Short mmCIF file of C-alpha atoms in Angstrom, two decimals:
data_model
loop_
_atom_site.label_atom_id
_atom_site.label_comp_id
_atom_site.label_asym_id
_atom_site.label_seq_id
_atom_site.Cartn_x
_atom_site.Cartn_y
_atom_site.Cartn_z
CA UNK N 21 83.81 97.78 104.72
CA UNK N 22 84.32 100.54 102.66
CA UNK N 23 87.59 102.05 102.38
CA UNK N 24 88.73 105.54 101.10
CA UNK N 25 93.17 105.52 100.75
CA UNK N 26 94.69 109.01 99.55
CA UNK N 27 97.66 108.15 98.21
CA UNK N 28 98.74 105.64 95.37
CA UNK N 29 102.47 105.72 96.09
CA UNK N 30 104.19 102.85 98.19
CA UNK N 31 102.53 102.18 101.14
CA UNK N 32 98.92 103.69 99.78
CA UNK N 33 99.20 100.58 97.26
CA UNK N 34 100.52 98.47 100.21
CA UNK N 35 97.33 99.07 102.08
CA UNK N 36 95.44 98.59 99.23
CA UNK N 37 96.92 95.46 97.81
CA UNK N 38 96.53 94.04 101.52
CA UNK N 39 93.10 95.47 102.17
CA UNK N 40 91.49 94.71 98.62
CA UNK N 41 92.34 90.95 99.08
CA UNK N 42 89.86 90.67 102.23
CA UNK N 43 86.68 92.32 100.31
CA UNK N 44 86.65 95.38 101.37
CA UNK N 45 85.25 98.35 99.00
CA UNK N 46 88.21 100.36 98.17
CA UNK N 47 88.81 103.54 96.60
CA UNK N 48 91.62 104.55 95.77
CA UNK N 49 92.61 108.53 95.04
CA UNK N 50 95.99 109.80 93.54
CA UNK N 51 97.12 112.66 90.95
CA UNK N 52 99.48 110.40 88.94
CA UNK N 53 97.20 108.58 86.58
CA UNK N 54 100.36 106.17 85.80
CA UNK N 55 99.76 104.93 89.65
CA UNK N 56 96.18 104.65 89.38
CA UNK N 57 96.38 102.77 86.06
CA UNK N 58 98.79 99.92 87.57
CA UNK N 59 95.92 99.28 90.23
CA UNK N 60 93.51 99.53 88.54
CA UNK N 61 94.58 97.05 86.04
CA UNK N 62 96.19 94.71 89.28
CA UNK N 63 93.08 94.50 91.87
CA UNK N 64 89.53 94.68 92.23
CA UNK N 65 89.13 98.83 93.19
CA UNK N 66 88.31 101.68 92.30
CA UNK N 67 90.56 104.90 90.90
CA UNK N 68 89.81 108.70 91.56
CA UNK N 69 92.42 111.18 90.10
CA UNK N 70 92.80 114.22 91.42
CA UNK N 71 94.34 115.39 94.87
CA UNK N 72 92.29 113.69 97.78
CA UNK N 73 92.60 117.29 99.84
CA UNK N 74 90.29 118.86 97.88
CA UNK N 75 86.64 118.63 98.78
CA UNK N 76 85.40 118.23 95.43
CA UNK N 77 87.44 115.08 94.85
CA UNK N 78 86.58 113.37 98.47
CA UNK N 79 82.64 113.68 97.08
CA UNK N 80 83.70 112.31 93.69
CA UNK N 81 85.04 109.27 95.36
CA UNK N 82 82.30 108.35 97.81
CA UNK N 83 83.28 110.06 101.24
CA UNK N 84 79.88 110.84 102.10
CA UNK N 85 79.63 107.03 102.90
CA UNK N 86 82.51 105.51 103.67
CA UNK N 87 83.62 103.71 107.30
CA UNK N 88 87.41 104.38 106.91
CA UNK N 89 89.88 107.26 105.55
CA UNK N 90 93.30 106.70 105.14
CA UNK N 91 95.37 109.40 103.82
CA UNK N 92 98.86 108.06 103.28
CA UNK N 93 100.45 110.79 100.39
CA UNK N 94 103.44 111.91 100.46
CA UNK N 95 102.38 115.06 102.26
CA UNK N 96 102.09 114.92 106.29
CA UNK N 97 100.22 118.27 105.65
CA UNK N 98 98.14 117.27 102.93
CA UNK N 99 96.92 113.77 104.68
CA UNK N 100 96.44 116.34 107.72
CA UNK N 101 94.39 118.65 106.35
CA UNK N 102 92.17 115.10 104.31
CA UNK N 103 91.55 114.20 107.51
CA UNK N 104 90.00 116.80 109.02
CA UNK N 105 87.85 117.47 105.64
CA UNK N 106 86.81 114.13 106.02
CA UNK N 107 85.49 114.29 109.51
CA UNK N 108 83.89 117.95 109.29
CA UNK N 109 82.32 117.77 105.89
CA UNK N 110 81.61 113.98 105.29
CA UNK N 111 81.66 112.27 108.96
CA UNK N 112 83.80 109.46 107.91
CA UNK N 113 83.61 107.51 110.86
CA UNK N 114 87.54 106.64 111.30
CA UNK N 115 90.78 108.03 110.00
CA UNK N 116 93.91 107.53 110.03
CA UNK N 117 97.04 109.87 108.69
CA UNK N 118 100.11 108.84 107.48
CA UNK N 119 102.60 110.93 108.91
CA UNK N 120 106.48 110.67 108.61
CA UNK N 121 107.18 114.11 111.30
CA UNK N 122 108.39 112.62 114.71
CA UNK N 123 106.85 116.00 115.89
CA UNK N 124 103.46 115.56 115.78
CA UNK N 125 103.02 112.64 117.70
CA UNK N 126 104.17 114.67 120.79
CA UNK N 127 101.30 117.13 120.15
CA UNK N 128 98.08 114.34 120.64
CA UNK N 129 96.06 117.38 121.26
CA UNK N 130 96.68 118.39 117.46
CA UNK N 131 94.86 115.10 116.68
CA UNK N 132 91.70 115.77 118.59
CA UNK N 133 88.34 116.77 117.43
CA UNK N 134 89.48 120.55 117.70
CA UNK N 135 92.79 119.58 115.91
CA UNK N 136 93.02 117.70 112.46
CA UNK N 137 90.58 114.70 113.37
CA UNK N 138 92.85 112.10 113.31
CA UNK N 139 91.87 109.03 115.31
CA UNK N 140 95.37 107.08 114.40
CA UNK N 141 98.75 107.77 112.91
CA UNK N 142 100.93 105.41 111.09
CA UNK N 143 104.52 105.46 110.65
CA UNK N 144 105.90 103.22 108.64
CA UNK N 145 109.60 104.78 109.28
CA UNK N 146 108.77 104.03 113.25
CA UNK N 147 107.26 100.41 112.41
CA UNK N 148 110.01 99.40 110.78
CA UNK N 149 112.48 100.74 113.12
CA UNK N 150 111.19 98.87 115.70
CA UNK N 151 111.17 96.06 114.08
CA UNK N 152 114.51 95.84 113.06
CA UNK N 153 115.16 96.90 116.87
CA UNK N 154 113.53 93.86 118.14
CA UNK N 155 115.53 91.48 115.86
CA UNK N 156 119.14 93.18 116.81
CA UNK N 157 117.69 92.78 120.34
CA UNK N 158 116.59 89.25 119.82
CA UNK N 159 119.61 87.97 117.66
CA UNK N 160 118.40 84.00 117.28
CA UNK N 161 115.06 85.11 116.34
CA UNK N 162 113.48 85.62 112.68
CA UNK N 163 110.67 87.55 114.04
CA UNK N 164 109.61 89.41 117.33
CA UNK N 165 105.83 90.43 117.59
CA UNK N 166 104.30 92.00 121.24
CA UNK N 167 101.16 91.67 122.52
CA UNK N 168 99.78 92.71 125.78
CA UNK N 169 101.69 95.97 125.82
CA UNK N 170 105.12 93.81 125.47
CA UNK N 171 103.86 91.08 128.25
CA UNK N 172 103.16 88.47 125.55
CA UNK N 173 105.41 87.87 122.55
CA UNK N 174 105.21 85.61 119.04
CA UNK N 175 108.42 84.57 118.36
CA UNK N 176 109.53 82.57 114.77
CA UNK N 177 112.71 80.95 115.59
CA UNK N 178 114.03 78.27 112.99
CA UNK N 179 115.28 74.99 114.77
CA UNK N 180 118.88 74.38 115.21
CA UNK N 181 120.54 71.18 114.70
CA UNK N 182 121.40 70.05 118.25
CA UNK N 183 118.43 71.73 120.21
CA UNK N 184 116.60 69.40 122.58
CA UNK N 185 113.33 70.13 121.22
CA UNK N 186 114.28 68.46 117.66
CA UNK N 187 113.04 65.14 116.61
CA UNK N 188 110.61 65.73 119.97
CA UNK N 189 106.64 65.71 118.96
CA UNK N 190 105.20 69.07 119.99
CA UNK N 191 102.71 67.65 123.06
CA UNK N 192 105.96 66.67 124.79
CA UNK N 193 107.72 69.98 125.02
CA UNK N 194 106.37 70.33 128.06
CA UNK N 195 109.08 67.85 129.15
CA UNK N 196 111.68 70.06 127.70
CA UNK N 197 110.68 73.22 129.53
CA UNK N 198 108.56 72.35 132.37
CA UNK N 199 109.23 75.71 133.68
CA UNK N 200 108.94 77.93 131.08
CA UNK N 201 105.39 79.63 129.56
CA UNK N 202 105.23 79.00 125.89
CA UNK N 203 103.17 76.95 123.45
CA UNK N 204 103.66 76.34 119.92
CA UNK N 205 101.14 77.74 117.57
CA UNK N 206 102.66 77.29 113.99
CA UNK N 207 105.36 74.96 112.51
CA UNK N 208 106.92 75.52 109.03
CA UNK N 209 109.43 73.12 107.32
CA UNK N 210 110.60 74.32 103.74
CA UNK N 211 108.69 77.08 103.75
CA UNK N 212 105.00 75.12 104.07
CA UNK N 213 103.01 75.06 106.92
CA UNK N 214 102.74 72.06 108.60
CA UNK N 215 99.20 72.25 110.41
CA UNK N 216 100.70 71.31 113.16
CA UNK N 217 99.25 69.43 115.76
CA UNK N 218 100.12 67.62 118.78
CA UNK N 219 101.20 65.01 117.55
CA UNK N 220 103.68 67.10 115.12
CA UNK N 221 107.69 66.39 115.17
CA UNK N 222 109.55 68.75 115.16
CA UNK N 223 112.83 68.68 113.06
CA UNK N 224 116.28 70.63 112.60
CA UNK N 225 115.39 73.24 110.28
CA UNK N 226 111.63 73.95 110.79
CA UNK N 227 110.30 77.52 111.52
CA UNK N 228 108.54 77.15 114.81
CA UNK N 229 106.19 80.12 115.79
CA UNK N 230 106.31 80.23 119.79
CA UNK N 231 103.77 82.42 121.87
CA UNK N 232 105.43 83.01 125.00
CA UNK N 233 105.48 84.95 128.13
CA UNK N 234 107.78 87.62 127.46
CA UNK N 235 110.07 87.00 130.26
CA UNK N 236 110.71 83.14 129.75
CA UNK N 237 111.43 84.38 125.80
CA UNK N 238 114.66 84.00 125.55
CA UNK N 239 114.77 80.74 127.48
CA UNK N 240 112.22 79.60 125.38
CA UNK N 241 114.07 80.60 122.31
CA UNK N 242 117.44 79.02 123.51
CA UNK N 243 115.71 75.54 124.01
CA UNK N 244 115.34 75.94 119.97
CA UNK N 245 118.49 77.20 118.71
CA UNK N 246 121.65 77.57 120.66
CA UNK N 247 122.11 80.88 121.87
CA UNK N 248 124.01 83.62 119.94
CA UNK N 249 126.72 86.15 121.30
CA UNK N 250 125.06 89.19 121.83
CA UNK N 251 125.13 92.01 119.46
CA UNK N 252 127.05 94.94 120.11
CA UNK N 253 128.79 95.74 116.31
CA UNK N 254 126.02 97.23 114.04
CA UNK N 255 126.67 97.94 110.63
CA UNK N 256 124.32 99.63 108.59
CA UNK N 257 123.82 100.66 104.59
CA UNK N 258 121.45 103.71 104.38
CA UNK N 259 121.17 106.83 105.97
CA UNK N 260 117.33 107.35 105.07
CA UNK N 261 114.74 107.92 107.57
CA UNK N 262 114.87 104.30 108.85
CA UNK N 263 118.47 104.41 108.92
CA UNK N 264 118.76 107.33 110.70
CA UNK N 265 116.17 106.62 113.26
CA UNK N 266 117.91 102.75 113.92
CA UNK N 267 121.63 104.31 114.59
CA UNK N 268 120.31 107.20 116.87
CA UNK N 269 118.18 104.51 118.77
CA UNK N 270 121.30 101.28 118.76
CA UNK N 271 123.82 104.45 119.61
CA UNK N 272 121.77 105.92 122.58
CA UNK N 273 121.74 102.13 123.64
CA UNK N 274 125.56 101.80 123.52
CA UNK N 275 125.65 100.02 120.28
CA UNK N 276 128.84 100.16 118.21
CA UNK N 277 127.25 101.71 115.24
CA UNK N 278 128.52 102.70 111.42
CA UNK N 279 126.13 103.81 109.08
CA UNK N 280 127.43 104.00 104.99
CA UNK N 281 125.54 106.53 102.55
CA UNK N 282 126.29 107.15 99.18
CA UNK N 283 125.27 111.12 98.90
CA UNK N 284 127.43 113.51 100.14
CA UNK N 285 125.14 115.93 101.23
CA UNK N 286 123.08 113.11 103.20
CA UNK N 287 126.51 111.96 105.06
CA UNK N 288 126.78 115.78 106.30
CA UNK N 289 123.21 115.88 107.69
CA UNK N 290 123.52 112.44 109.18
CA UNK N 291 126.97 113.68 110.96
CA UNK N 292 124.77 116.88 112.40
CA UNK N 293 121.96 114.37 113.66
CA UNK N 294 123.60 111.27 115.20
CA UNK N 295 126.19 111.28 118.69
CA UNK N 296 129.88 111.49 117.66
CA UNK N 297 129.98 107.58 118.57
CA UNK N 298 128.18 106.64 115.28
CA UNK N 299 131.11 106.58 112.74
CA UNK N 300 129.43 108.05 109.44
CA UNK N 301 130.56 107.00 105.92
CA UNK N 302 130.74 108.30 102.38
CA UNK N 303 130.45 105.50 100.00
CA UNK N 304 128.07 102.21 98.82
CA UNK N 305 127.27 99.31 100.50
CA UNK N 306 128.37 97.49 97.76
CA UNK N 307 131.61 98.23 97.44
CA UNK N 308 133.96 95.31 98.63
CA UNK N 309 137.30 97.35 99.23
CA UNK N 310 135.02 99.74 101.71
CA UNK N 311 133.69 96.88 103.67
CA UNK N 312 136.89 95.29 104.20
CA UNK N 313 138.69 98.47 105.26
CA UNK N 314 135.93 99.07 107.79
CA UNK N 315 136.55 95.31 109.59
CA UNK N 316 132.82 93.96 108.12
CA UNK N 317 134.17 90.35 109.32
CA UNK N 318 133.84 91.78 113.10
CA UNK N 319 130.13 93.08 112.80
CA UNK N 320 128.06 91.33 114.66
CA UNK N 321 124.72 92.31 112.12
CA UNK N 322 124.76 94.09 108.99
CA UNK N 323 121.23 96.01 107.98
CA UNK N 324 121.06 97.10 104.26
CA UNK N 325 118.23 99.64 104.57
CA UNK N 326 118.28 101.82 101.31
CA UNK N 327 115.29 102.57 98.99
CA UNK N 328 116.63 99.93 96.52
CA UNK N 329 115.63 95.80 96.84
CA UNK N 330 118.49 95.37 94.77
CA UNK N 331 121.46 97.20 96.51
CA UNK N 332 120.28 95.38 99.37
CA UNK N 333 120.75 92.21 98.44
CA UNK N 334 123.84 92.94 96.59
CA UNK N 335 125.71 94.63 99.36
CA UNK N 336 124.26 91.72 102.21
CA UNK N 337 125.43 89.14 100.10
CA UNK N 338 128.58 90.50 99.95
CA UNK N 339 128.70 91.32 103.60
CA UNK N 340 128.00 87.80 104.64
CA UNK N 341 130.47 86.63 102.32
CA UNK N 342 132.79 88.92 103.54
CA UNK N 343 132.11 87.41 107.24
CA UNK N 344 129.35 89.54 108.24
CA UNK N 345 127.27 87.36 111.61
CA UNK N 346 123.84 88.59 110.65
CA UNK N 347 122.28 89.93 107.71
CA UNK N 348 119.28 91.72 107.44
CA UNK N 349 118.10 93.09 104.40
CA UNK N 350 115.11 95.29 103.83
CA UNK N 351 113.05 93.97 100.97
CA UNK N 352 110.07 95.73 99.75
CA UNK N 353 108.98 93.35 96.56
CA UNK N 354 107.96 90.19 98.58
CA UNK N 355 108.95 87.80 95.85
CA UNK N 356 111.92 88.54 96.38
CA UNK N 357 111.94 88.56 99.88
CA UNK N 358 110.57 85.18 100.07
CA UNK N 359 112.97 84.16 97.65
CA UNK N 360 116.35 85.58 99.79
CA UNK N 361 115.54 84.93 103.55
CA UNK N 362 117.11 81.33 104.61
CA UNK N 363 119.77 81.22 102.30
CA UNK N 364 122.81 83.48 102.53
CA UNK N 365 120.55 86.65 103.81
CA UNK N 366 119.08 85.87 107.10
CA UNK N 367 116.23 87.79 107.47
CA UNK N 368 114.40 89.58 104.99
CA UNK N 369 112.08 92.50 105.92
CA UNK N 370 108.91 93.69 104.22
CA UNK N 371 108.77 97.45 105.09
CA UNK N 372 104.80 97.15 104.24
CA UNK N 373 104.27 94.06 106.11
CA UNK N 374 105.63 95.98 109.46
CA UNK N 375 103.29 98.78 108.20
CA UNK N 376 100.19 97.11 107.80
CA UNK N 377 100.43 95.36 110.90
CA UNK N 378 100.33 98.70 112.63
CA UNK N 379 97.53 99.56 110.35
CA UNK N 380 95.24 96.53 110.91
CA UNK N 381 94.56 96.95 114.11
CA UNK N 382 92.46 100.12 113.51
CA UNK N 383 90.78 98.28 110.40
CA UNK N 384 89.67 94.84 112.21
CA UNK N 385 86.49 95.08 113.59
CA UNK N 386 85.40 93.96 117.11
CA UNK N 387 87.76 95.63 120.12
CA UNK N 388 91.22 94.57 118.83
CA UNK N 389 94.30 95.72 120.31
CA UNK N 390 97.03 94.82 117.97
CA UNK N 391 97.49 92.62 115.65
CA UNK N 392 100.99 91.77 113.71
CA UNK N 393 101.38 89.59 110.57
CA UNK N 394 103.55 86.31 110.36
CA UNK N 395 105.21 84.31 107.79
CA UNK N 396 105.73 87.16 105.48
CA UNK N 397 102.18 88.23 105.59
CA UNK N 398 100.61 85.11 105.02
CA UNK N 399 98.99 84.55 108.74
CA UNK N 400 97.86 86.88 111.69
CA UNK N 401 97.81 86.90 114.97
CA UNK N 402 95.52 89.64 117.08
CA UNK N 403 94.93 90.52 120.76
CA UNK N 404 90.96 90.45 120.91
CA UNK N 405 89.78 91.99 124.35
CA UNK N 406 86.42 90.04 125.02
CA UNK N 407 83.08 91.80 125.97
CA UNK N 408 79.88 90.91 127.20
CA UNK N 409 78.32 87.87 128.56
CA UNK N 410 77.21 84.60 127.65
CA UNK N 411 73.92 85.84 125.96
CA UNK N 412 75.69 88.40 124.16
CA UNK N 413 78.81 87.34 122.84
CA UNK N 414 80.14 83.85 120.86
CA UNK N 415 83.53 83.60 123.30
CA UNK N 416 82.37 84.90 126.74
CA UNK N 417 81.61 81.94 129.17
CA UNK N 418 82.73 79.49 126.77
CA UNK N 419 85.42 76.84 126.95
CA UNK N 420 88.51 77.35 123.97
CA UNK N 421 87.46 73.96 122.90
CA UNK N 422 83.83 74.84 122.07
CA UNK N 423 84.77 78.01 120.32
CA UNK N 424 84.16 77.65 116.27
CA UNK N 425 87.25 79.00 115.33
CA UNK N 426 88.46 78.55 111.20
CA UNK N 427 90.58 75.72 110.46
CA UNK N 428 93.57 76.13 111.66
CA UNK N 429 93.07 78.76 113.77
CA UNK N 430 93.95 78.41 117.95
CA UNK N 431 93.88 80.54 121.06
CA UNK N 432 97.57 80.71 122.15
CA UNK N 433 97.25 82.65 125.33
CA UNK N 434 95.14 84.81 127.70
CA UNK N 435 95.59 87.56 129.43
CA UNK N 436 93.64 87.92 132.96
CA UNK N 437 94.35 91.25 134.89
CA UNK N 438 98.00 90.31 135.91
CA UNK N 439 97.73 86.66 134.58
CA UNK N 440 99.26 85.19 131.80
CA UNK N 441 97.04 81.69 130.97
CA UNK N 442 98.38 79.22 128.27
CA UNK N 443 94.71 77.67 127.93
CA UNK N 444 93.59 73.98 126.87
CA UNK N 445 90.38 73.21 125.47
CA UNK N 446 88.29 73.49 128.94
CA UNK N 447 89.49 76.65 129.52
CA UNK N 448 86.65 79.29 130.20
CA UNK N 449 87.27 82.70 128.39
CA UNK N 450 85.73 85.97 130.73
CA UNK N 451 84.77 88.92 129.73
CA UNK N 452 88.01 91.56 129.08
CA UNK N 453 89.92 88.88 128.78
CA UNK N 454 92.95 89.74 126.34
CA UNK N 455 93.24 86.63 123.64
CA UNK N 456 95.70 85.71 121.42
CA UNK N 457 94.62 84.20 118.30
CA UNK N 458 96.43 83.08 115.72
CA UNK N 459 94.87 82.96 112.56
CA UNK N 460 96.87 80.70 109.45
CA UNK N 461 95.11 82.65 106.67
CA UNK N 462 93.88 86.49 106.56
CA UNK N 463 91.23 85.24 104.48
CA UNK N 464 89.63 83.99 107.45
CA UNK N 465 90.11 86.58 109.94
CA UNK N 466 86.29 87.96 108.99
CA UNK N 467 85.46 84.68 110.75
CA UNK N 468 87.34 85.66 113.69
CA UNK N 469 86.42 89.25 114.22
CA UNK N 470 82.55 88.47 114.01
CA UNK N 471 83.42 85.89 116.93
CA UNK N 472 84.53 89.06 118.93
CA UNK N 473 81.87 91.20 118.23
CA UNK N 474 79.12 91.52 120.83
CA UNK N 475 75.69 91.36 119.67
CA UNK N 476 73.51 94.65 119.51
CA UNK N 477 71.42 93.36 123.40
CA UNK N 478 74.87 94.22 125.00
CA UNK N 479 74.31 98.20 124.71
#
């Protein structure tokens, strides 16, 4: 596929880090040759400088033939206005604005063909938010992905000590939850994945990746770990965007929320924009004396959320040693983030993991309806709605266990009208059937999406 990304800053080199890896053609435009120059000299792409709203730049990078825009600069207005030169002077099939305003979304009709031309919008302020929602919501879990529109969740819970499912091989959990809808899909133990299959045992300290019927969840999650007290204390370092947007949200919910920021002038906007409940204040999440006076040992989870990997591991260190329940630290450099999640920082985040998984679904080919990465962006796992018929597509009227997925690959669950099927290998898949694949390596998810696409006979 060939890709056109406005925008070399964060999340434009994100996307293209994450998209050049798959072999995809991508092209990459920016005006800070400094940017371009650390790509260029990183990955496989192309560089255009210049500003990617002007027309004369768009034809200079290859618009005329390319199957995806995404304009993710700094600018909502300038990505706006890309957009719409990008469908009305070079047909660029898809595209898809980054846009940090929690206005325009309201306005859909500003995205139409009459509007700015804008087929998707990504927020990586809102995909991280929810994220981070999820996990508060979901305290024994390391990660909580939805499929399904929230009816089907992937859940990565690590294995406690005395939970009844350790030292048990995974074709015998059945025994330990005959009445709850889950399978495993994925087992990690020190950070390797274990190929699991049913013969697999499962021991205290592996990451097990669940899929589940969202309502036996938590049941399915408490048969791994013992259950933890609810949250209800949030404490949270950084009143940026994401900050701001997680203690409106936890506060509206009844959370007992305090939010630190170090700039003055920040504080005094953040006290204009949250309720009175949210207890607002002026100083660094790294200072010890602060944390104390503020009672960090009776906070249920602390969130570091600032722009800097460091301060965030520095002040959630400190918090957990300090007697902080939960950390969660938000981690953009994944080296590092692989490096800090387990040990004294619980969960580490990658603000362009949550990103791209938002972004992926609009890039996969085939009719996919989300797809979220796992195991800190290592492995997928997609919703695929199935078309066609036996003659015309490579899953329809097929059993699971004749379908040629990659190695490693499996079909966790379907989803059929109102029913939620954990399917074994003689299993028939119908056509708009929902499936859940997971998918151990993104280098193999080409493999996958061809399987989903229907031949050319089917229209």
């Amino acid at each position: 596929m060939k890709i056109l990304i406005m925008g070399a800053g964060r999340v434009g080199t994100s996307v293209a880090e994450n998209l050049v890896s798959e072999q995809n053609d991508i092209t990459v435009i920016d005006s800070d040759p400094s940017q371009l120059q650390y790509l260029q000299e990183h990955f496989d792409l192309r560089v255009v400088l210049g500003d990617g709203s002007q027309v004369s730049v768009l034809e200079n990078a290859g618009a005329a033939d390319t199957d995806l825009f995404i304009a993710c600069a700094a600018s909502d207005t300038a990505n706006m206005v890309a957009c719409k030169i990008a469908r009305q002077l070079f047909n660029i099939p898809r595209r898809i604005a980054r846009i940090r305003s929690a206005e325009f979304p309201e306005h859909p009709e500003l995205m139409s063909e009459d509007g700015f031309c804008i087929d998707a919008l990504i927020s990586p302020e809102r995909s991280v938010t929810t994220y981070l929602h999820s996990l508060i919501e979901f305290p024994e879990a390391l990660q909580v992905v939805e499929f399904a529109e929230g009816r089907v969740s992937v859940v990565t819970v690590r294995v406690g000590a005395g939970s009844p499912m350790a030292h048990s091989s995974v074709d015998k959990l059945r025994d330990v939850w005959p009445d709850v809808k889950a399978r495993v899909i994925d087992v990690l133990r020190g950070g390797r994945p274990l190929r699991a299959g049913s013969g697999t045992v499962i021991a205290p300290g592996d990451e097990v990746v669940l899929v589940v019927d969202s309502d036996h969840a938590r049941r399915a999650v408490r048969q791994l770990r013992d259950a933890e007290r609810a949250v209800r204390r949030v404490m949270i370092a950084g009143g940026g965007n994401i900050g701001l947007r997680l203690a409106r949200q936890l506060a509206e919910e009844k959370y007992s929320v305090r939010i630190i920021e170090h700039d003055l002038k920040r504080c005094e906007y953040l006290a204009t924009q949250l309720p009175d409940s949210v207890l607002v204040l002026h100083g660094s999440g790294t200072d010890e004396a602060l944390l104390e006076r503020e009672n960090i040992e009776d906070m249920d989870t602390w969130l570091a959320l600032t722009s800097d990997d460091e301060d965030n591991i520095m002040s959630s260190l400190l918090a957990k040693r300090l007697g902080a329940r939960k950390v969660i630290a938000l981690i953009n450099r994944q080296a590092y983030g692989e490096l800090m999640q387990g040990s004294h920082i619980d969960i580490a985040v990658s603000p362009s993991q949550a990103t791209m998984s938002e972004l992926l679904r609009h890039v996969r080919r085939g009719d996919v309806a989300a797809v979220h990465r796992l195991r800190q962006g290592v492995a997928e796992a997609l919703e695929a709605i199935a078309h066609g018929d036996r003659s015309t597509s490579k899953v329809v009227g097929r059993p699971v266990g004749k379908i040629s997925l990659p190695k490693g690959a499996s079909i966790g669950a379907l989803v059929r009208g109102e029913e939620i099927i954990l399917p074994d290998a003689d299993t028939v898949i119908e056509t708009d059937d929902h499936v859940i694949v997971f998918v151990p390596s993104r280098q193999q998810m080409p493999r996958v999406e061809k399987l989903f696409q229907v031949s050319a006979s089917f229209f």
